[in-house]
Amino acid sequence: MIITRKISDLKKKISEAKKNNHSIGFVPTMGALHKGHLSLIDCSANENEITVVSIYVNPTQFNNQEDLKKYPRNEDNDLALLKQTKCSIVFLPETTEMYPEKDDRVFDFNGLDKLMEGKYREGHFNGVAQIVSKLFEIVKPHNAYFGKKDFQQLAIINYLNNKYLKELKIQIKACEIIRENNGLAMSSRNARLNDKQRSAAANISKIASGGELSRFMLALKVVLSKVKSVPTIIFDEIDAGIGGAVAHAVGERLKRLGENLQVMVVTHHPQVASKGNYHLRVRKA
Ligand code: AMP
């Protein structure tokens, strides 16, 4: 594993790999690595000859200076963990390297950055876009890997990639959420929880039933589709655990969504199926 701290060194190593026709997978992180990050590296290593991992706690995405100060950092441990993976090159820049000048760029996400988490962390997603765009321009990977754990961030990155960085032709790959045994999604910030907070946080994944979770996903997709132009949304088993009036309401919601984009739904409910314009009967062989 090659350790680089300077952009020029990283670029040199990457252009050598590209000369050998190697495909480059990229995993950007803020360090304090855990199994969630390692799963992204595994995904990349399965699909590319070279995997580049960056570790950089990006100050421009923190709207709270106390949060930035307290963000967990452990370079020695991170490097020891990375050595056990198929990471080919790790990039550990200083802030002087990433921001030799103040970055004043303001990205337009058509409101996507102002909803949900963005409402409570002003400027956060703009900061994410600043650092990810810089890293993408430097690494110019074929594929870049992000966790579904940060659902809104993933939507922002896709938007950024399609709107501002199209010429780089980077494929964004979404990876599954890795959880602790108690159901809590792994996160570097979990290190800041005490035992009581940790077991309370684990309840988040238990509160919602399957049906509630699928309706929660419906609500999220409806919100995101308003600000993000996607051609097709697919809902698989959106109606698990519902019936009667609720199934009817879900069907109505999907029908309205289908007025602006193509919606494909896998369903068992006539209340939902009857709202569709076209029907395909699917049978298990
Ligand atoms: P971070 O270091 O928190 O900025 O995360 C770097 C990348 O790892 C992001 O794409 C995250 O979505 C992803 N990630 C973090 N935790 C997990 C997890 N538990 N499962 C899957 N991906 C994760």
PDB file of N, CA and C and ligand atoms in Angstrom, residues 27-37 39-40 61 71 145-151 153 175-179 184-189, ligand 1:
ATOM      1  N   VAL A  27     -12.586   5.585  -2.795  1.00  0.00           N
ATOM      2  CA  VAL A  27     -13.413   5.585  -1.579  1.00  0.00           C
ATOM      3  C   VAL A  27     -13.019   6.788  -0.716  1.00  0.00           C
ATOM      4  N   PRO A  28     -13.777   7.890  -0.783  1.00  0.00           N
ATOM      5  CA  PRO A  28     -13.441   9.027   0.069  1.00  0.00           C
ATOM      6  C   PRO A  28     -13.984   8.837   1.492  1.00  0.00           C
ATOM      7  N   THR A  29     -13.158   9.128   2.498  1.00  0.00           N
ATOM      8  CA  THR A  29     -13.593   8.979   3.902  1.00  0.00           C
ATOM      9  C   THR A  29     -13.032  10.129   4.739  1.00  0.00           C
ATOM     10  N   MET A  30     -13.558  10.198   5.970  1.00  0.00           N
ATOM     11  CA  MET A  30     -12.993  11.146   6.934  1.00  0.00           C
ATOM     12  C   MET A  30     -12.240  10.398   8.037  1.00  0.00           C
ATOM     13  N   GLY A  31     -11.871   9.140   7.766  1.00  0.00           N
ATOM     14  CA  GLY A  31     -11.057   8.391   8.717  1.00  0.00           C
ATOM     15  C   GLY A  31     -11.860   7.846   9.881  1.00  0.00           C
ATOM     16  N   ALA A  32     -11.121   7.493  10.984  1.00  0.00           N
ATOM     17  CA  ALA A  32     -11.715   6.749  12.109  1.00  0.00           C
ATOM     18  C   ALA A  32     -12.444   5.544  11.503  1.00  0.00           C
ATOM     19  N   LEU A  33     -11.686   4.795  10.743  1.00  0.00           N
ATOM     20  CA  LEU A  33     -12.271   3.750   9.892  1.00  0.00           C
ATOM     21  C   LEU A  33     -12.883   2.605  10.693  1.00  0.00           C
ATOM     22  N   HIS A  34     -13.949   2.042  10.149  1.00  0.00           N
ATOM     23  CA  HIS A  34     -14.627   0.889  10.758  1.00  0.00           C
ATOM     24  C   HIS A  34     -15.088  -0.023   9.617  1.00  0.00           C
ATOM     25  N   LYS A  35     -15.847  -1.061   9.987  1.00  0.00           N
ATOM     26  CA  LYS A  35     -16.230  -2.062   8.970  1.00  0.00           C
ATOM     27  C   LYS A  35     -17.094  -1.491   7.848  1.00  0.00           C
ATOM     28  N   GLY A  36     -17.809  -0.401   8.122  1.00  0.00           N
ATOM     29  CA  GLY A  36     -18.614   0.241   7.076  1.00  0.00           C
ATOM     30  C   GLY A  36     -17.697   0.740   5.960  1.00  0.00           C
ATOM     31  N   HIS A  37     -16.623   1.444   6.351  1.00  0.00           N
ATOM     32  CA  HIS A  37     -15.664   1.932   5.353  1.00  0.00           C
ATOM     33  C   HIS A  37     -15.007   0.747   4.630  1.00  0.00           C
ATOM     34  N   SER A  39     -16.116  -2.115   4.007  1.00  0.00           N
ATOM     35  CA  SER A  39     -16.995  -2.775   3.022  1.00  0.00           C
ATOM     36  C   SER A  39     -16.983  -2.018   1.692  1.00  0.00           C
ATOM     37  N   LEU A  40     -16.841  -0.693   1.760  1.00  0.00           N
ATOM     38  CA  LEU A  40     -16.748   0.101   0.530  1.00  0.00           C
ATOM     39  C   LEU A  40     -15.449  -0.243  -0.223  1.00  0.00           C
ATOM     40  N   GLN A  61     -17.295  21.295   5.577  1.00  0.00           N
ATOM     41  CA  GLN A  61     -18.622  20.685   5.709  1.00  0.00           C
ATOM     42  C   GLN A  61     -19.127  20.690   7.149  1.00  0.00           C
ATOM     43  N   TYR A  71     -14.334  15.655  16.180  1.00  0.00           N
ATOM     44  CA  TYR A  71     -14.450  14.545  15.228  1.00  0.00           C
ATOM     45  C   TYR A  71     -13.301  13.554  15.463  1.00  0.00           C
ATOM     46  N   TYR A 145     -17.202   5.055  -4.584  1.00  0.00           N
ATOM     47  CA  TYR A 145     -18.066   4.245  -3.708  1.00  0.00           C
ATOM     48  C   TYR A 145     -18.522   5.053  -2.494  1.00  0.00           C
ATOM     49  N   PHE A 146     -19.840   5.039  -2.266  1.00  0.00           N
ATOM     50  CA  PHE A 146     -20.427   5.775  -1.139  1.00  0.00           C
ATOM     51  C   PHE A 146     -21.420   4.872  -0.430  1.00  0.00           C
ATOM     52  N   GLY A 147     -21.613   5.118   0.880  1.00  0.00           N
ATOM     53  CA  GLY A 147     -22.525   4.290   1.666  1.00  0.00           C
ATOM     54  C   GLY A 147     -23.958   4.798   1.617  1.00  0.00           C
ATOM     55  N   LYS A 148     -24.903   3.833   1.583  1.00  0.00           N
ATOM     56  CA  LYS A 148     -26.316   4.220   1.642  1.00  0.00           C
ATOM     57  C   LYS A 148     -26.673   4.745   3.037  1.00  0.00           C
ATOM     58  N   LYS A 149     -25.771   4.525   3.996  1.00  0.00           N
ATOM     59  CA  LYS A 149     -26.029   5.041   5.346  1.00  0.00           C
ATOM     60  C   LYS A 149     -26.294   6.543   5.277  1.00  0.00           C
ATOM     61  N   ASP A 150     -25.532   7.223   4.411  1.00  0.00           N
ATOM     62  CA  ASP A 150     -25.699   8.675   4.251  1.00  0.00           C
ATOM     63  C   ASP A 150     -26.534   8.915   2.987  1.00  0.00           C
ATOM     64  N   PHE A 151     -27.819   8.616   3.137  1.00  0.00           N
ATOM     65  CA  PHE A 151     -28.745   8.566   2.001  1.00  0.00           C
ATOM     66  C   PHE A 151     -28.818   9.899   1.258  1.00  0.00           C
ATOM     67  N   GLN A 153     -26.648  12.374   1.382  1.00  0.00           N
ATOM     68  CA  GLN A 153     -25.331  12.673   0.790  1.00  0.00           C
ATOM     69  C   GLN A 153     -25.169  11.960  -0.552  1.00  0.00           C
ATOM     70  N   CYS A 175     -23.308   1.596  -1.754  1.00  0.00           N
ATOM     71  CA  CYS A 175     -23.032   0.352  -1.012  1.00  0.00           C
ATOM     72  C   CYS A 175     -23.945   0.222   0.210  1.00  0.00           C
ATOM     73  N   GLU A 176     -24.223  -1.034   0.560  1.00  0.00           N
ATOM     74  CA  GLU A 176     -25.181  -1.321   1.645  1.00  0.00           C
ATOM     75  C   GLU A 176     -24.677  -0.837   3.005  1.00  0.00           C
ATOM     76  N   ILE A 177     -25.620  -0.654   3.926  1.00  0.00           N
ATOM     77  CA  ILE A 177     -25.289  -0.184   5.284  1.00  0.00           C
ATOM     78  C   ILE A 177     -24.742  -1.351   6.117  1.00  0.00           C
ATOM     79  N   ILE A 178     -23.621  -1.122   6.764  1.00  0.00           N
ATOM     80  CA  ILE A 178     -23.075  -2.140   7.670  1.00  0.00           C
ATOM     81  C   ILE A 178     -23.441  -1.742   9.110  1.00  0.00           C
ATOM     82  N   ARG A 179     -23.959  -2.713   9.861  1.00  0.00           N
ATOM     83  CA  ARG A 179     -24.474  -2.417  11.205  1.00  0.00           C
ATOM     84  C   ARG A 179     -23.740  -3.189  12.296  1.00  0.00           C
ATOM     85  N   LEU A 184     -27.418  -0.987  15.217  1.00  0.00           N
ATOM     86  CA  LEU A 184     -26.990   0.404  15.017  1.00  0.00           C
ATOM     87  C   LEU A 184     -26.049   0.493  13.806  1.00  0.00           C
ATOM     88  N   ALA A 185     -26.345   1.424  12.894  1.00  0.00           N
ATOM     89  CA  ALA A 185     -25.460   1.593  11.732  1.00  0.00           C
ATOM     90  C   ALA A 185     -24.084   2.045  12.224  1.00  0.00           C
ATOM     91  N   MET A 186     -23.032   1.418  11.714  1.00  0.00           N
ATOM     92  CA  MET A 186     -21.676   1.814  12.134  1.00  0.00           C
ATOM     93  C   MET A 186     -21.390   3.221  11.672  1.00  0.00           C
ATOM     94  N   SER A 187     -20.724   3.984  12.530  1.00  0.00           N
ATOM     95  CA  SER A 187     -20.405   5.366  12.197  1.00  0.00           C
ATOM     96  C   SER A 187     -19.224   5.798  13.054  1.00  0.00           C
ATOM     97  N   SER A 188     -18.328   6.595  12.474  1.00  0.00           N
ATOM     98  CA  SER A 188     -17.176   7.079  13.243  1.00  0.00           C
ATOM     99  C   SER A 188     -17.646   7.841  14.475  1.00  0.00           C
ATOM    100  N   ARG A 189     -18.737   8.571  14.324  1.00  0.00           N
ATOM    101  CA  ARG A 189     -19.240   9.383  15.437  1.00  0.00           C
ATOM    102  C   ARG A 189     -19.799   8.539  16.584  1.00  0.00           C
TER     103      ARG A 189
HETATM  104  P1  AMP B   1     -17.293   9.145   6.489  1.00  0.00           P
HETATM  105  O1  AMP B   1     -15.902   8.743   6.858  1.00  0.00           O
HETATM  106  O2  AMP B   1     -18.243   9.100   7.647  1.00  0.00           O
HETATM  107  O3  AMP B   1     -17.344  10.423   5.711  1.00  0.00           O
HETATM  108  O4  AMP B   1     -17.832   8.022   5.505  1.00  0.00           O
HETATM  109  C1  AMP B   1     -17.141   7.710   4.316  1.00  0.00           C
HETATM  110  C2  AMP B   1     -18.000   6.815   3.475  1.00  0.00           C
HETATM  111  O5  AMP B   1     -18.288   5.612   4.186  1.00  0.00           O
HETATM  112  C3  AMP B   1     -19.364   7.444   3.120  1.00  0.00           C
HETATM  113  O6  AMP B   1     -19.681   7.126   1.777  1.00  0.00           O
HETATM  114  C4  AMP B   1     -20.304   6.768   4.097  1.00  0.00           C
HETATM  115  O7  AMP B   1     -21.646   6.702   3.630  1.00  0.00           O
HETATM  116  C5  AMP B   1     -19.683   5.370   4.178  1.00  0.00           C
HETATM  117  N1  AMP B   1     -20.093   4.709   5.434  1.00  0.00           N
HETATM  118  C6  AMP B   1     -19.925   5.163   6.692  1.00  0.00           C
HETATM  119  N2  AMP B   1     -20.472   4.311   7.576  1.00  0.00           N
HETATM  120  C7  AMP B   1     -21.017   3.295   6.855  1.00  0.00           C
HETATM  121  C8  AMP B   1     -21.750   2.108   7.189  1.00  0.00           C
HETATM  122  N3  AMP B   1     -22.048   1.799   8.442  1.00  0.00           N
HETATM  123  N4  AMP B   1     -22.139   1.300   6.181  1.00  0.00           N
HETATM  124  C9  AMP B   1     -21.844   1.612   4.886  1.00  0.00           C
HETATM  125  N5  AMP B   1     -21.170   2.718   4.501  1.00  0.00           N
HETATM  126  C10 AMP B   1     -20.769   3.548   5.472  1.00  0.00           C
END
